PDB file of C-alpha atoms in Angstrom:
ATOM      1  CA  MET A1317       0.000   0.000   0.000  1.00  0.00           C
ATOM      2  CA  ALA A1318       1.314   3.453  -0.940  1.00  0.00           C
ATOM      3  CA  ASP A1319       1.651   6.331   1.500  1.00  0.00           C
ATOM      4  CA  PHE A1320       0.165   8.684  -1.106  1.00  0.00           C
ATOM      5  CA  ASP A1321      -3.179   9.015  -2.870  1.00  0.00           C
ATOM      6  CA  ILE A1322      -3.253  10.747  -6.244  1.00  0.00           C
ATOM      7  CA  THR A1323      -7.042  10.427  -6.389  1.00  0.00           C
ATOM      8  CA  SER A1324      -7.545  12.840  -3.477  1.00  0.00           C
ATOM      9  CA  THR A1325      -6.928  16.521  -2.844  1.00  0.00           C
ATOM     10  CA  SER A1326      -4.320  15.775  -0.187  1.00  0.00           C
ATOM     11  CA  GLU A1327      -0.528  15.915  -0.302  1.00  0.00           C
ATOM     12  CA  PRO A1328       1.931  14.883  -1.616  1.00  0.00           C
ATOM     13  CA  TRP A1329       1.775  16.752  -4.923  1.00  0.00           C
ATOM     14  CA  VAL A1330       4.663  15.045  -6.713  1.00  0.00           C
ATOM     15  CA  VAL A1331       5.561  11.350  -6.640  1.00  0.00           C
ATOM     16  CA  PHE A1332       8.825   9.857  -7.942  1.00  0.00           C
ATOM     17  CA  ALA A1333       8.646   6.125  -8.624  1.00  0.00           C
ATOM     18  CA  PRO A1334      10.042   3.400 -10.841  1.00  0.00           C
ATOM     19  CA  HIS A1335       8.345   2.874 -14.195  1.00  0.00           C
ATOM     20  CA  GLY A1336       5.563   0.320 -13.844  1.00  0.00           C
ATOM     21  CA  SER A1337       5.084   0.797 -10.089  1.00  0.00           C
ATOM     22  CA  ALA A1338       1.991  -1.222  -9.169  1.00  0.00           C
ATOM     23  CA  ALA A1339       0.914   1.368  -6.572  1.00  0.00           C
ATOM     24  CA  VAL A1340       1.106   4.214  -9.089  1.00  0.00           C
ATOM     25  CA  GLN A1341      -0.633   2.228 -11.842  1.00  0.00           C
ATOM     26  CA  GLU A1342      -3.487   1.271  -9.501  1.00  0.00           C
ATOM     27  CA  GLN A1343      -3.987   4.877  -8.434  1.00  0.00           C
ATOM     28  CA  LEU A1344      -3.954   6.141 -12.029  1.00  0.00           C
ATOM     29  CA  SER A1345      -6.623   3.546 -12.835  1.00  0.00           C
ATOM     30  CA  GLN A1346      -8.678   4.639  -9.809  1.00  0.00           C
ATOM     31  CA  LEU A1347      -8.450   8.278 -10.867  1.00  0.00           C
ATOM     32  CA  GLU A1348      -9.712   7.404 -14.345  1.00  0.00           C
ATOM     33  CA  ARG A1349     -12.525   5.248 -12.926  1.00  0.00           C
ATOM     34  CA  LYS A1350     -13.653   8.303 -10.914  1.00  0.00           C
ATOM     35  CA  GLY A1351     -13.753  10.353 -14.121  1.00  0.00           C
ATOM     36  CA  GLY A1352     -10.367  12.046 -13.736  1.00  0.00           C
ATOM     37  CA  ARG A1353      -7.806  12.316 -16.495  1.00  0.00           C
ATOM     38  CA  CYS A1354      -4.215  11.188 -16.881  1.00  0.00           C
ATOM     39  CA  TYR A1355      -1.878  13.130 -19.146  1.00  0.00           C
ATOM     40  CA  TYR A1356       1.479  11.777 -20.232  1.00  0.00           C
ATOM     41  CA  PHE A1357       4.569  13.882 -20.916  1.00  0.00           C
ATOM     42  CA  ASP A1358       7.550  12.635 -22.917  1.00  0.00           C
ATOM     43  CA  SER A1359      10.667  13.740 -21.024  1.00  0.00           C
ATOM     44  CA  ARG A1360      12.489  14.291 -24.333  1.00  0.00           C
ATOM     45  CA  LEU A1361      10.202  17.302 -24.847  1.00  0.00           C
ATOM     46  CA  LEU A1362      11.036  18.693 -21.385  1.00  0.00           C
ATOM     47  CA  LEU A1363      14.807  19.011 -21.738  1.00  0.00           C
ATOM     48  CA  ASP A1364      14.729  22.805 -21.844  1.00  0.00           C
ATOM     49  CA  GLU A1365      12.452  25.341 -20.198  1.00  0.00           C
ATOM     50  CA  GLN A1366      10.681  26.331 -23.422  1.00  0.00           C
ATOM     51  CA  GLY A1367      10.001  22.648 -24.107  1.00  0.00           C
ATOM     52  CA  ILE A1368       8.323  22.354 -20.705  1.00  0.00           C
ATOM     53  CA  HIS A1369       6.129  25.371 -21.389  1.00  0.00           C
ATOM     54  CA  ARG A1370       5.235  24.220 -24.901  1.00  0.00           C
ATOM     55  CA  SER A1371       4.479  20.645 -23.831  1.00  0.00           C
ATOM     56  CA  PHE A1372       2.381  21.601 -20.801  1.00  0.00           C
ATOM     57  CA  ALA A1373       0.491  24.294 -22.753  1.00  0.00           C
ATOM     58  CA  GLU A1374      -0.374  21.899 -25.571  1.00  0.00           C
ATOM     59  CA  THR A1375      -1.143  18.847 -23.456  1.00  0.00           C
ATOM     60  CA  LEU A1376      -3.186  20.644 -20.779  1.00  0.00           C
ATOM     61  CA  ARG A1377      -4.767  23.126 -23.219  1.00  0.00           C
ATOM     62  CA  PHE A1378      -3.556  26.323 -21.567  1.00  0.00           C
ATOM     63  CA  PRO A1379      -5.164  29.539 -22.834  1.00  0.00           C
ATOM     64  CA  GLY A1380      -3.549  31.420 -25.712  1.00  0.00           C
ATOM     65  CA  TYR A1381      -2.316  34.146 -23.363  1.00  0.00           C
ATOM     66  CA  TYR A1382      -0.133  31.675 -21.425  1.00  0.00           C
ATOM     67  CA  GLY A1383       3.075  33.547 -20.508  1.00  0.00           C
ATOM     68  CA  ASN A1384       5.596  30.717 -21.027  1.00  0.00           C
ATOM     69  CA  ASN A1385       7.314  31.261 -17.672  1.00  0.00           C
ATOM     70  CA  TRP A1386       7.369  29.512 -14.296  1.00  0.00           C
ATOM     71  CA  ASP A1387       4.805  31.822 -12.636  1.00  0.00           C
ATOM     72  CA  ALA A1388       2.412  31.420 -15.555  1.00  0.00           C
ATOM     73  CA  LEU A1389       2.819  27.643 -15.313  1.00  0.00           C
ATOM     74  CA  VAL A1390       1.783  27.755 -11.633  1.00  0.00           C
ATOM     75  CA  ASP A1391      -1.221  29.919 -12.513  1.00  0.00           C
ATOM     76  CA  CYS A1392      -2.389  27.700 -15.369  1.00  0.00           C
ATOM     77  CA  LEU A1393      -1.944  24.501 -13.343  1.00  0.00           C
ATOM     78  CA  HIS A1394      -4.106  26.115 -10.674  1.00  0.00           C
ATOM     79  CA  ASP A1395      -6.821  27.074 -13.165  1.00  0.00           C
ATOM     80  CA  LEU A1396      -7.225  23.886 -15.222  1.00  0.00           C
ATOM     81  CA  CYS A1397     -10.731  23.715 -16.633  1.00  0.00           C
ATOM     82  CA  GLY A1398     -13.214  20.903 -16.134  1.00  0.00           C
ATOM     83  CA  GLU A1399     -12.692  19.771 -19.724  1.00  0.00           C
ATOM     84  CA  VAL A1400      -9.066  18.952 -18.857  1.00  0.00           C
ATOM     85  CA  THR A1401      -9.678  17.584 -15.344  1.00  0.00           C
ATOM     86  CA  GLY A1402     -12.932  15.772 -15.990  1.00  0.00           C
ATOM     87  CA  GLY A1403     -14.217  17.926 -13.131  1.00  0.00           C
ATOM     88  CA  VAL A1404     -12.662  15.377 -10.791  1.00  0.00           C
ATOM     89  CA  GLY A1405      -8.915  15.444 -11.081  1.00  0.00           C
ATOM     90  CA  VAL A1406      -5.822  15.157 -13.151  1.00  0.00           C
ATOM     91  CA  ALA A1407      -2.494  13.368 -12.961  1.00  0.00           C
ATOM     92  CA  GLY A1408       0.461  14.385 -15.072  1.00  0.00           C
ATOM     93  CA  VAL A1409       2.878  11.535 -15.684  1.00  0.00           C
ATOM     94  CA  ILE A1410       6.394  12.429 -16.797  1.00  0.00           C
ATOM     95  CA  GLN A1411       7.714   9.349 -18.564  1.00  0.00           C
ATOM     96  CA  GLU A1412      11.389   8.363 -18.599  1.00  0.00           C
ATOM     97  CA  ALA A1413      12.149  11.114 -16.086  1.00  0.00           C
ATOM     98  CA  ASP A1414      15.749   9.847 -15.793  1.00  0.00           C
ATOM     99  CA  ARG A1415      16.626  12.356 -18.535  1.00  0.00           C
ATOM    100  CA  LEU A1416      15.584  15.293 -16.349  1.00  0.00           C
ATOM    101  CA  LEU A1417      17.903  14.530 -13.445  1.00  0.00           C
ATOM    102  CA  GLU A1418      20.809  16.276 -15.150  1.00  0.00           C
ATOM    103  CA  VAL A1419      19.051  19.521 -16.128  1.00  0.00           C
ATOM    104  CA  ASP A1420      19.820  22.469 -13.866  1.00  0.00           C
ATOM    105  CA  TYR A1421      16.170  23.536 -13.462  1.00  0.00           C
ATOM    106  CA  PHE A1422      14.967  20.106 -12.246  1.00  0.00           C
ATOM    107  CA  PRO A1423      14.486  21.202  -8.589  1.00  0.00           C
ATOM    108  CA  LEU A1424      12.700  24.386  -9.701  1.00  0.00           C
ATOM    109  CA  PHE A1425      10.442  22.385 -12.033  1.00  0.00           C
ATOM    110  CA  VAL A1426       9.433  20.123  -9.139  1.00  0.00           C
ATOM    111  CA  SER A1427       8.764  23.137  -6.907  1.00  0.00           C
ATOM    112  CA  VAL A1428       6.617  24.773  -9.615  1.00  0.00           C
ATOM    113  CA  LEU A1429       4.560  21.582 -10.023  1.00  0.00           C
ATOM    114  CA  CYS A1430       4.085  21.452  -6.248  1.00  0.00           C
ATOM    115  CA  GLN A1431       2.967  25.092  -6.202  1.00  0.00           C
ATOM    116  CA  GLY A1432       0.426  24.613  -8.990  1.00  0.00           C
ATOM    117  CA  ALA A1433      -0.919  21.392  -7.465  1.00  0.00           C
ATOM    118  CA  ASP A1434      -1.105  22.904  -3.988  1.00  0.00           C
ATOM    119  CA  ARG A1435      -3.296  25.706  -5.314  1.00  0.00           C
ATOM    120  CA  ALA A1436      -5.466  23.414  -7.488  1.00  0.00           C
ATOM    121  CA  ASN A1437      -6.044  21.030  -4.584  1.00  0.00           C
ATOM    122  CA  SER A1438      -7.396  23.854  -2.423  1.00  0.00           C
ATOM    123  CA  SER A1439     -10.901  25.318  -2.324  1.00  0.00           C
ATOM    124  CA  VAL A1440      -9.630  28.674  -1.017  1.00  0.00           C
ATOM    125  CA  ASP A1441      -7.442  31.335  -2.614  1.00  0.00           C
ATOM    126  CA  LEU A1442      -4.051  32.477  -1.330  1.00  0.00           C
ATOM    127  CA  ASP A1443      -5.772  34.919   1.040  1.00  0.00           C
ATOM    128  CA  GLY A1444      -8.009  32.188   2.496  1.00  0.00           C
ATOM    129  CA  PHE A1445     -11.214  33.208   0.706  1.00  0.00           C
ATOM    130  CA  PRO A1446     -13.432  30.496  -0.854  1.00  0.00           C
ATOM    131  CA  LEU A1447     -12.970  29.930  -4.575  1.00  0.00           C
ATOM    132  CA  ASP A1448     -15.879  29.654  -6.993  1.00  0.00           C
ATOM    133  CA  ARG A1449     -14.887  26.064  -7.729  1.00  0.00           C
ATOM    134  CA  PRO A1450     -14.242  22.969  -5.652  1.00  0.00           C
ATOM    135  CA  ALA A1451     -10.746  21.691  -4.983  1.00  0.00           C
ATOM    136  CA  ILE A1452      -9.520  19.571  -7.907  1.00  0.00           C
ATOM    137  CA  SER A1453      -7.199  16.630  -7.387  1.00  0.00           C
ATOM    138  CA  GLU A1454      -3.950  17.400  -9.209  1.00  0.00           C
ATOM    139  CA  HIS A1455      -0.761  15.387  -8.850  1.00  0.00           C
ATOM    140  CA  PHE A1456       2.379  14.690 -10.861  1.00  0.00           C
ATOM    141  CA  ILE A1457       4.290  11.439 -11.179  1.00  0.00           C
ATOM    142  CA  PHE A1458       7.876  11.164 -12.401  1.00  0.00           C
ATOM    143  CA  GLU A1459       8.512   7.627 -13.689  1.00  0.00           C
ATOM    144  CA  PHE A1460      12.105   6.376 -13.847  1.00  0.00           C
ATOM    145  CA  HIS A1461      13.623   3.385 -15.610  1.00  0.00           C
ATOM    146  CA  GLU A1462      16.643   3.470 -13.279  1.00  0.00           C
ATOM    147  CA  PHE A1463      15.122   4.712 -10.021  1.00  0.00           C
ATOM    148  CA  ASP A1464      17.690   5.733  -7.409  1.00  0.00           C
ATOM    149  CA  PRO A1465      15.667   7.132  -4.470  1.00  0.00           C
ATOM    150  CA  GLY A1466      18.760   8.586  -2.773  1.00  0.00           C
ATOM    151  CA  LYS A1467      19.845  10.501  -5.869  1.00  0.00           C
ATOM    152  CA  VAL A1468      16.325  11.771  -6.618  1.00  0.00           C
ATOM    153  CA  GLY A1469      15.853  12.833  -2.992  1.00  0.00           C
ATOM    154  CA  ARG A1470      19.142  14.751  -2.971  1.00  0.00           C
ATOM    155  CA  LEU A1471      18.331  16.525  -6.237  1.00  0.00           C
ATOM    156  CA  VAL A1472      14.801  17.495  -5.190  1.00  0.00           C
ATOM    157  CA  GLU A1473      15.636  18.545  -1.620  1.00  0.00           C
ATOM    158  CA  GLN A1474      15.276  22.311  -1.264  1.00  0.00           C
ATOM    159  CA  PRO A1475      14.136  24.749   1.435  1.00  0.00           C
ATOM    160  CA  ASP A1476      10.584  25.208   0.133  1.00  0.00           C
ATOM    161  CA  LEU A1477       9.740  21.500  -0.155  1.00  0.00           C
ATOM    162  CA  VAL A1478       9.155  18.625   2.207  1.00  0.00           C
ATOM    163  CA  VAL A1479      10.631  15.511   0.624  1.00  0.00           C
ATOM    164  CA  SER A1480      10.203  12.058   2.099  1.00  0.00           C
ATOM    165  CA  GLN A1481      10.924   8.508   1.092  1.00  0.00           C
ATOM    166  CA  GLY A1482       8.571   5.564   1.241  1.00  0.00           C
ATOM    167  CA  ASP A1483       8.909   1.951   0.231  1.00  0.00           C
ATOM    168  CA  GLY A1484      10.019   2.284  -3.396  1.00  0.00           C
ATOM    169  CA  PHE A1485       9.088   5.928  -3.956  1.00  0.00           C
ATOM    170  CA  ILE A1486       9.872   9.541  -3.041  1.00  0.00           C
ATOM    171  CA  VAL A1487       7.219  12.233  -2.531  1.00  0.00           C
ATOM    172  CA  ALA A1488       7.370  16.035  -2.444  1.00  0.00           C
ATOM    173  CA  SER A1489       5.026  18.741  -1.156  1.00  0.00           C
ATOM    174  CA  LEU A1490       5.366  22.397  -0.300  1.00  0.00           C
ATOM    175  CA  ASP A1491       6.792  23.157   3.122  1.00  0.00           C
ATOM    176  CA  PRO A1492       3.855  24.794   4.957  1.00  0.00           C
ATOM    177  CA  GLU A1493       6.222  26.965   6.991  1.00  0.00           C
ATOM    178  CA  GLU A1494       7.538  28.469   3.747  1.00  0.00           C
ATOM    179  CA  TRP A1495       4.280  28.657   1.787  1.00  0.00           C
ATOM    180  CA  HIS A1496       1.232  28.929   4.077  1.00  0.00           C
TER     181      HIS A1496
END
């Protein structure tokens, strides 16, 4: 049993696991059975920042005014429409994530995904006021062919995230002392 649930609006926001993880595959299936959507990202298209912005904008149907920067990515992940989420939730799966371990923005990318998911999974705005929409389950999974939990944990560890290791996976969420 996994210590994370990508079908709910609870942390963690990002999961790092080996390709084919039974726990991840079961949760992706559960999300789809509930009406949620799974979107797959080819890591070869994420090897530079503009590739990330292009791939996420196309796959998740960001509006034409998308700013192609990290802040705009957080905003658009927060505001995904019901057509994209199925009104229930969304999981973004980054396939063959091994390629991303060597890019210098990898920790920032993970933090940005956590920020967007944290906001999407909340029913209140940053000031604590109720939103005009329910919280939407949004999580990201990085799948690795050669999964080294120690290496991934070291690369992701940063002051604004809480990173922990489970049995065969790593998870990341925003540090509430830094963000809330």
